[in-house]
Coordinates of C-alpha atoms in Angstrom, one line a residue:
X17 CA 0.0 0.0 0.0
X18 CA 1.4 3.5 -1.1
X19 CA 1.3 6.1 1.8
X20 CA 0.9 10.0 0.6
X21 CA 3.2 12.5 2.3
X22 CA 3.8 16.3 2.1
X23 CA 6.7 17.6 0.0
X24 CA 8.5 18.2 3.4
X25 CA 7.9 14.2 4.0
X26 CA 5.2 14.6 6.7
X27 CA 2.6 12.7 6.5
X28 CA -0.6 13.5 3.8
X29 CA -4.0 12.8 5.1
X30 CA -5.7 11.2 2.5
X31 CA -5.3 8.2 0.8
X32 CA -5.4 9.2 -2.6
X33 CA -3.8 10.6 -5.3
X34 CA -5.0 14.4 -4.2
X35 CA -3.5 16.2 -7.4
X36 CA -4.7 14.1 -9.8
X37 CA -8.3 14.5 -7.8
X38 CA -7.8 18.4 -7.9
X39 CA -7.1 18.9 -11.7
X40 CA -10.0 16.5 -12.7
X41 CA -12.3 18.5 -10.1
X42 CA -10.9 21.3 -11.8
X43 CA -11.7 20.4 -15.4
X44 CA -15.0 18.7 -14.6
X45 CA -16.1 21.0 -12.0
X46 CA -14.9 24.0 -13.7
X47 CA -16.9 22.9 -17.0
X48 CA -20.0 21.9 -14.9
X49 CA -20.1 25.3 -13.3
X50 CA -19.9 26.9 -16.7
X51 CA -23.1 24.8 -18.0
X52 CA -24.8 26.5 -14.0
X53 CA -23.5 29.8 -14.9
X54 CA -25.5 29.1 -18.9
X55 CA -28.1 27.8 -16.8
X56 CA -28.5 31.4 -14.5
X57 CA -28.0 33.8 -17.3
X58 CA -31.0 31.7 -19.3
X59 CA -33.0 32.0 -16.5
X60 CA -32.4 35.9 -16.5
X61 CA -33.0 35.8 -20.2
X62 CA -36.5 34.4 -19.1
X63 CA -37.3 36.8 -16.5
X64 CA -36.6 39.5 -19.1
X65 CA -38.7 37.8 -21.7
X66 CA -41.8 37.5 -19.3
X67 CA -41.3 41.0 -17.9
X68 CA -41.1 42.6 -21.4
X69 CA -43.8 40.6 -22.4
X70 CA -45.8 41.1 -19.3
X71 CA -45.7 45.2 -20.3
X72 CA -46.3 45.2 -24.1
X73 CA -49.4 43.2 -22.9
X74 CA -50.1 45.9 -20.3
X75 CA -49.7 48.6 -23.0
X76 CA -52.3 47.1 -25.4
X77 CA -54.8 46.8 -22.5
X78 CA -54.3 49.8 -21.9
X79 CA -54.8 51.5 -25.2
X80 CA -57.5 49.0 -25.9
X81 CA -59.2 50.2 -22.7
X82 CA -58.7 53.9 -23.8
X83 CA -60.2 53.5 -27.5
X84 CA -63.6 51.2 -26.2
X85 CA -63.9 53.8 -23.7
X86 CA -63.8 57.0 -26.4
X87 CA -65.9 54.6 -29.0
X88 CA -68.3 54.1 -26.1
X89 CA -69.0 57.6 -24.9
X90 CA -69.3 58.9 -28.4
X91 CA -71.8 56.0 -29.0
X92 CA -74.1 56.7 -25.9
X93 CA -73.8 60.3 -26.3
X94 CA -74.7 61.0 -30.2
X95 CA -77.7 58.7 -31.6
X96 CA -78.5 61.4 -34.2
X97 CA -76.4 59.6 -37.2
X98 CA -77.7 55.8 -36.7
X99 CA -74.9 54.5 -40.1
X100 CA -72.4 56.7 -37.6
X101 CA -73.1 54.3 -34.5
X102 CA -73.4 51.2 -36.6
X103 CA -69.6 51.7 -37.8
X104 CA -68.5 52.7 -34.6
X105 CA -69.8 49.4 -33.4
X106 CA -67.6 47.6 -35.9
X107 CA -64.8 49.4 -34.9
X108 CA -65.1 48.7 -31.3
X109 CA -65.4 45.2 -32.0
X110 CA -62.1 45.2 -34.3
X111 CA -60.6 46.7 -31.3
X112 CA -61.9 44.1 -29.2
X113 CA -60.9 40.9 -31.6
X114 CA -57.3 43.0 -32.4
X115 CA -56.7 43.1 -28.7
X116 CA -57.5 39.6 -28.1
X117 CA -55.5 38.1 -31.0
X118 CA -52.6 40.5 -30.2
X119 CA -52.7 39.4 -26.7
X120 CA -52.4 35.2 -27.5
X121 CA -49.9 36.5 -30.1
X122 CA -47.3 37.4 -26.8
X123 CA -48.5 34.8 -24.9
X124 CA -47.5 32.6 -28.3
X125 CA -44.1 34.4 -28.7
X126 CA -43.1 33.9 -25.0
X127 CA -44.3 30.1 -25.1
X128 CA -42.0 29.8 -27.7
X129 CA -39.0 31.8 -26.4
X130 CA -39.6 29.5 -23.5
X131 CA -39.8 26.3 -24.9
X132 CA -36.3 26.7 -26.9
X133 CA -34.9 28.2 -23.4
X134 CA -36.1 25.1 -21.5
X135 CA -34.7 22.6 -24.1
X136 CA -30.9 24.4 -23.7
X137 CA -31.3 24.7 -19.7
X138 CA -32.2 20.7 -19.9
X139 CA -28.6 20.2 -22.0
X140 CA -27.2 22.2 -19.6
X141 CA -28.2 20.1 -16.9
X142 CA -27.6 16.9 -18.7
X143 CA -23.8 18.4 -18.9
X144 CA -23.9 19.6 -15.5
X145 CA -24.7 15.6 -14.3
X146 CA -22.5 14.3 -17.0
X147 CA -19.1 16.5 -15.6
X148 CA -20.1 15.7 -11.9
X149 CA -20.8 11.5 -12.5
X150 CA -17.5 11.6 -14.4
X151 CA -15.5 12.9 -11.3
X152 CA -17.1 11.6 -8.8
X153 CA -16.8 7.5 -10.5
X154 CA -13.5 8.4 -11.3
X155 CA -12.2 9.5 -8.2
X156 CA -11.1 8.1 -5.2
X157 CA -11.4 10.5 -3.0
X158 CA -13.4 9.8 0.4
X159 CA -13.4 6.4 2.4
X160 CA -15.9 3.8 1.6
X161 CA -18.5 4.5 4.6
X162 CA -21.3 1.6 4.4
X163 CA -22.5 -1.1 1.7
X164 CA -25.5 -2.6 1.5
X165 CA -26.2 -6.0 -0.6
X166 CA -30.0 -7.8 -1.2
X167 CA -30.4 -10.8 -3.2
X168 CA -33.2 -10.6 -5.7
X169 CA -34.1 -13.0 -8.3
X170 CA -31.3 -15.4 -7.3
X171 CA -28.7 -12.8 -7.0
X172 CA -27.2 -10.0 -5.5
X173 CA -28.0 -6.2 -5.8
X174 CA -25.1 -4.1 -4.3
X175 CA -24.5 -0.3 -3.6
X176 CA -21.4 0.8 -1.7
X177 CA -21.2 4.9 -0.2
X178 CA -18.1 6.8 0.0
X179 CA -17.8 9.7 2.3
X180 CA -15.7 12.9 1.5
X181 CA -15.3 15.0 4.5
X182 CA -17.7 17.7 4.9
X183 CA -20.1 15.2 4.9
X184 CA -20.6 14.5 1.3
X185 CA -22.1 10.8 1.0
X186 CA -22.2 9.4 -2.4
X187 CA -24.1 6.6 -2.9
X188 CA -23.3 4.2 -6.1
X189 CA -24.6 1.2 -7.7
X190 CA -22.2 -1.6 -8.2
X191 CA -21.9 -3.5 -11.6
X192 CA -22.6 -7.4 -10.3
X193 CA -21.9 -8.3 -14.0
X194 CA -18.0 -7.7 -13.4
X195 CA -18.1 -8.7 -9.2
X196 CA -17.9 -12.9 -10.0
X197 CA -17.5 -13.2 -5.9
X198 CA -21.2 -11.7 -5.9
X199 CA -23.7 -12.8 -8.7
X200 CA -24.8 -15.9 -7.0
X201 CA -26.0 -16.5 -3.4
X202 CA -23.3 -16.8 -0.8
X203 CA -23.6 -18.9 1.8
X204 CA -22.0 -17.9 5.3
X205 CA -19.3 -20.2 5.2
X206 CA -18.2 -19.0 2.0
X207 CA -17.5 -15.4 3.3
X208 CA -16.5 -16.7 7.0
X209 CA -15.4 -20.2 7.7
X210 CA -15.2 -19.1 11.4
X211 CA -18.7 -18.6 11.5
X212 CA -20.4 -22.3 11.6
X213 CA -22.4 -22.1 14.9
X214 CA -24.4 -19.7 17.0
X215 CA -26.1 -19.4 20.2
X216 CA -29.5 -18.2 19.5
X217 CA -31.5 -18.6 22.9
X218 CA -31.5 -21.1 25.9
X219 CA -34.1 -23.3 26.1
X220 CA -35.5 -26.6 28.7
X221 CA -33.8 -29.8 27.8
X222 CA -36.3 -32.6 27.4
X223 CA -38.4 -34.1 30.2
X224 CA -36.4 -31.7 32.6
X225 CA -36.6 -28.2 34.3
X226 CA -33.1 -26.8 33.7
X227 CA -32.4 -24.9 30.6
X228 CA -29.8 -25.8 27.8
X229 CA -27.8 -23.3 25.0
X230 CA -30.2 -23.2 21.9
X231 CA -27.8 -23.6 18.9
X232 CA -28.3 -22.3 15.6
X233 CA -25.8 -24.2 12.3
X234 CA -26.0 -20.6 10.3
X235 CA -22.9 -21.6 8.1
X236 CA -25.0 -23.5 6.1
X237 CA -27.6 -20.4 6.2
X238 CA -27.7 -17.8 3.1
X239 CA -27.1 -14.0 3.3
X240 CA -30.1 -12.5 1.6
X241 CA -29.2 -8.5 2.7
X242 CA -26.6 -6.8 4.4
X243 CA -26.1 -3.3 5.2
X244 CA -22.3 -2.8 6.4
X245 CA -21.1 0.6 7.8
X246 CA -18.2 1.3 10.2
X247 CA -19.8 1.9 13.4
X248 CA -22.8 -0.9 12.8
X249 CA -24.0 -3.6 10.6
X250 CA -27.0 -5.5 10.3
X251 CA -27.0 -9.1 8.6
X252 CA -30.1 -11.0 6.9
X253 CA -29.7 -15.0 6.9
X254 CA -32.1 -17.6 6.1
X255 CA -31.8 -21.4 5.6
X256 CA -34.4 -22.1 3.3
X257 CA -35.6 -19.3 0.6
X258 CA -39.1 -20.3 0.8
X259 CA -39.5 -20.3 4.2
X260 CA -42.1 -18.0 5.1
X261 CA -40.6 -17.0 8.7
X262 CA -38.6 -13.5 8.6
X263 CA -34.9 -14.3 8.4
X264 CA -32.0 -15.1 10.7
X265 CA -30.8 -11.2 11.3
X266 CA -26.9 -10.4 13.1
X267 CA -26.7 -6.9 14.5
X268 CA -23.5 -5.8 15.8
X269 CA -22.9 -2.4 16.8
X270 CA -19.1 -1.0 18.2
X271 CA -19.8 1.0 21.2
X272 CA -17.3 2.8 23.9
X273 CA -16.9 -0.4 25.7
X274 CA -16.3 -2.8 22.1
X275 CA -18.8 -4.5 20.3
X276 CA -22.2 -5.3 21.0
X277 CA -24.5 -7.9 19.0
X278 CA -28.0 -9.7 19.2
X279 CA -29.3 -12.0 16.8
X280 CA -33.2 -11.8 15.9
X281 CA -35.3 -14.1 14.7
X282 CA -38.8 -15.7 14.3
X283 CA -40.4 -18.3 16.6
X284 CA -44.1 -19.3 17.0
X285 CA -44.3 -17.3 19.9
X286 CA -43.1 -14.0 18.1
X287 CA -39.7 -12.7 17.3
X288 CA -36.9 -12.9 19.7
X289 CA -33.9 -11.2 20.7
X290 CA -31.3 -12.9 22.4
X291 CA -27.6 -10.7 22.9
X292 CA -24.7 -12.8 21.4
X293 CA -22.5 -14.3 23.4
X294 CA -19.2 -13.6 23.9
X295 CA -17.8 -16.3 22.2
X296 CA -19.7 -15.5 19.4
X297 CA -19.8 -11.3 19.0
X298 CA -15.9 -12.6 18.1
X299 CA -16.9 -14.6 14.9
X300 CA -19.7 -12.4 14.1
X301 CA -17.2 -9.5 14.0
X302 CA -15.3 -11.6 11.6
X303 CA -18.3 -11.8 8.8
X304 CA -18.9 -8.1 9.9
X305 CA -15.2 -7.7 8.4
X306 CA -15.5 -9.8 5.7
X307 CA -18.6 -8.2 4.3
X308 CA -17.0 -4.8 4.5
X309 CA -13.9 -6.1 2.3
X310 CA -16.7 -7.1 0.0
X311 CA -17.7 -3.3 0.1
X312 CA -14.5 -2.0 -0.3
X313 CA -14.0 -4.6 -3.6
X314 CA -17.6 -3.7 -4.6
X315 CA -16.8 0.3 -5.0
X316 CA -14.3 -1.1 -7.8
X317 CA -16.5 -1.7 -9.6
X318 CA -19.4 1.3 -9.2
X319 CA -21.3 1.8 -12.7
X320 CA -23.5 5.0 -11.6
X321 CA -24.5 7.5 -9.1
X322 CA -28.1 6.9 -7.1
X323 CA -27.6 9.7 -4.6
X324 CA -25.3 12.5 -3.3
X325 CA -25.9 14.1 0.1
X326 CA -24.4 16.8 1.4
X327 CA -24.5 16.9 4.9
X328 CA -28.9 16.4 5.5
X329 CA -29.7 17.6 1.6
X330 CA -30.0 15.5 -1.4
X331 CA -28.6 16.8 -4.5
X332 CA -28.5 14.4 -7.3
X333 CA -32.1 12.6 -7.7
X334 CA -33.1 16.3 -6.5
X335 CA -30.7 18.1 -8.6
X336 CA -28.9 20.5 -6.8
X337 CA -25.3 20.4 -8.6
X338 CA -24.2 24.0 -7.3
X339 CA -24.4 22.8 -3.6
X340 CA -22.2 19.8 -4.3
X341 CA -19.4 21.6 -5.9
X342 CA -19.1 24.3 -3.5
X343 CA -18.8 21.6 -0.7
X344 CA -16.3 20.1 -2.4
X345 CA -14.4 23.4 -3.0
X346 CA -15.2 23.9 0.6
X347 CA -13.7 20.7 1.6
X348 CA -10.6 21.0 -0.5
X349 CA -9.4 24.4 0.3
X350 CA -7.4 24.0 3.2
X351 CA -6.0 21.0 2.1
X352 CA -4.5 22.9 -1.4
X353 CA -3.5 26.4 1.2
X354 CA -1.2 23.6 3.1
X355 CA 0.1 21.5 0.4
X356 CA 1.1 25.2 -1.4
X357 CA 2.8 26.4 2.5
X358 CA 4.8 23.2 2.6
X359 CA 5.6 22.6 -1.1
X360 CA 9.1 24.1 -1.7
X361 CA 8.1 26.3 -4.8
X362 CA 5.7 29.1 -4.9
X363 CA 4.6 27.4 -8.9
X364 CA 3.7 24.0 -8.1
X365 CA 1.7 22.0 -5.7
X366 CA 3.9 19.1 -4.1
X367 CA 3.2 15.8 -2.7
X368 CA 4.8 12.7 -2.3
X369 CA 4.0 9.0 -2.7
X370 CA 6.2 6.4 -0.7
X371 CA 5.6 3.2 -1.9
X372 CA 6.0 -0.3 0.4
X373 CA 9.8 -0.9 -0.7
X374 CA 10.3 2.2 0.7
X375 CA 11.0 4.1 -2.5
X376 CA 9.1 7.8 -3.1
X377 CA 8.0 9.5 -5.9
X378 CA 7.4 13.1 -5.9
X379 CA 3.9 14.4 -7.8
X380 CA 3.2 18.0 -8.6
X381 CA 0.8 20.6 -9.9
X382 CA 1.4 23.5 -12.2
X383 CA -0.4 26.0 -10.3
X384 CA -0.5 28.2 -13.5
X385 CA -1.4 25.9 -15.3
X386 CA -4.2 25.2 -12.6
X387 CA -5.1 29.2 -12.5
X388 CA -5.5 29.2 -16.3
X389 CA -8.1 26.1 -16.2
X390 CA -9.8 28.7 -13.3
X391 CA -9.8 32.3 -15.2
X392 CA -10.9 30.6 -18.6
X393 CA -14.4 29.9 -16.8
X394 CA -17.1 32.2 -16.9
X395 CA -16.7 34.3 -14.3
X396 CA -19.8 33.7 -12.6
X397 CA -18.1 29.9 -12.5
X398 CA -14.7 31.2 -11.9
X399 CA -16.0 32.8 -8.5
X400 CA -16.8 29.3 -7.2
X401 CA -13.1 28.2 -7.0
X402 CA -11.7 31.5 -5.8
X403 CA -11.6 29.6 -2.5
X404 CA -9.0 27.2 -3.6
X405 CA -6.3 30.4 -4.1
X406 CA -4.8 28.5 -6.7

């Protein structure tokens, strides 16, 4: 494993190729804020549009309003010349029609101003998600923070999350079509060999009054759902698919004083909890950290976004692209202000990569060349990265 360190050899905190992450966010941010800052001055354009629209319609009630009133009065006052009240009668219908199809005529125009707006804000957005999915598959950056697998239809739907600081969680789907390990059903053994036998209860030995262990053979059993984080993880298990009890389920969960687990199941009398054992929280915790190796494999092989959440808000099925990349800018800025304080030239960004063998490598960043990828942004766009002091 390949450890990151500051030019000055201290250690980095991330595990990841941070310069590499930084110019694609760059690029691929820097073009998605472009198609948001498109986006705003469209919907400006709009605004406009409806406001001009909204007075020439204004201005032809009014002047509509000020020749049915004249036609009127003249036609109430003077009934001496009855040809004279007849035409003026035409006329004040004319009036009435003209207004009326002038009217729907800006309604039209601004339908169809709008319509060819809407269709360039929807490419905008469909570049906006395209830059953003592009980084955020590509990249490493964050730790894998839960996984969650369900078998359906014989086999296995998996997502995996990775958290960036800040907290950004992205959520992806995982490709089972390249993940061999998982496009079956796994029995427990499989995953841990540890794992053959669990105490699930105590219950009254035969034809006597004291109480015996109550032993469950789950190695045998399926996993049908799992949903792995780092502080907690909940297992599904069931012997038989068809049986119509609720499954087998393992919950650990690491508190202050270690790890804590209970096992849940289904009985005729209702379900049951009974706390693990000892003995047992130990080879539970060993599927617990088997399952979340399968996670960490599993986000090799992520095929699409499903949701972004920054901090409480959801961004991505509700898009909200301009919250997510100033987070991210947000998240990275004090990171780039200390690589550039320790880096020994005022033109680059420097880190380090010390591989296992001991041998380093040194990476950098043109921070020119970085500025110029910056100031060639609209500047509405521009303004988002001015954080980064690049």
């Amino acid at each position: 494993m390949v450890q990151y360190l500051f030019a000055d050899s201290e250690p980095f905190p991330w595990r990841f190729d941070f310069l590499e992450t930084l110019r694609d966010f760059l690029r691929l941010g820097g073009d998605a804020a472009n198609h948001l800052a498109a986006i705003d001055e469209i919907e400006r354009a709009m605004q406009v549009r409806a406001a001009s629209v909204e007075q020439a319609k204004e201005a032809i009630r009014r002047f509509a309003d000020e020749a049915e009133a004249g036609l009127g009065t003249t036609l109430l006052t003077d009934t001496s010349h009855p040809a004279a009240s007849e035409l003026g009668e035409r006329i004040l219908a004319f009036v009435r029609d003209a207004t009326k199809e002038k009217l729907e005529s800006e309604d039209a125009e601004l339908r169809r101003g709008n319509a060819e707006d809407l269709k360039n804000m929807e490419m905008h957005r469909a570049g906006v998600r395209e830059r953003l999915e592009r980084f955020l598959l590509g990249s490493e950056v964050g730790v894998v923070h839960d996984a969650r697998l369900a078998l359906e239809g014989g086999r296995y739907a998996i997502e995996a999350t990775r958290r960036i600081p800040g907290p950004i969680d992205v959520c992806f789907h995982v490709d089972v079509e390249r993940f061999e390990a998982w496009q079956e059903p796994r029995k427990v053994a499989s995953v841990s060999e540890e794992l053959e036998k669990l105490q699930v209860g105590m219950k009254k030995k035969l034809f006597r009054r004291d109480m015996t262990r109550e032993m469950m053979r789950v190695g045998d059993h399926t996993i049908v759902a799992a949903r792995i984080g780092k502080e907690r993880a909940e297992i599904a298990l069931r012997r038989k698919m068809d049986d119509k009890r609720g499954p087998v389920t393992l919950v650990l969960e690491r508190q202050d004083e270690g790890i804590y687990a209970e096992i849940e199941r289904e009985s005729a009398d209702g379900t049951k909890l009974f706390p693990a054992v000892p003995g047992d929280i130990e080879k539970m915790t060993g599927l617990w950290a088997a399952l979340a190796k399968v996670g960490r494999e599993a986000m090799e092989h992520r095929d699409a976004i499903l949701t972004v959440h920054v901090g409480e808000t959801e961004c991505w099925a509700d898009p909200k692209p301009g919250l997510l990349i100033d987070r991210l800018v947000e998240v990275f800025a004090p990171v780039v202000h200390e690589i550039a304080r320790r880096s020994p030239s005022p033109k680059e960004l420097s880190l380090k990569i010390e591989r296992e063998d001991g041998s380093r490598e040194e990476r950098y960043l043109d921070r020119g060349a970085a500025r110029g990828t910056v100031e060639a942004l609209h500047p509405r766009a521009a303004r988002r990265f001015a954080a980064l002091k690049l």
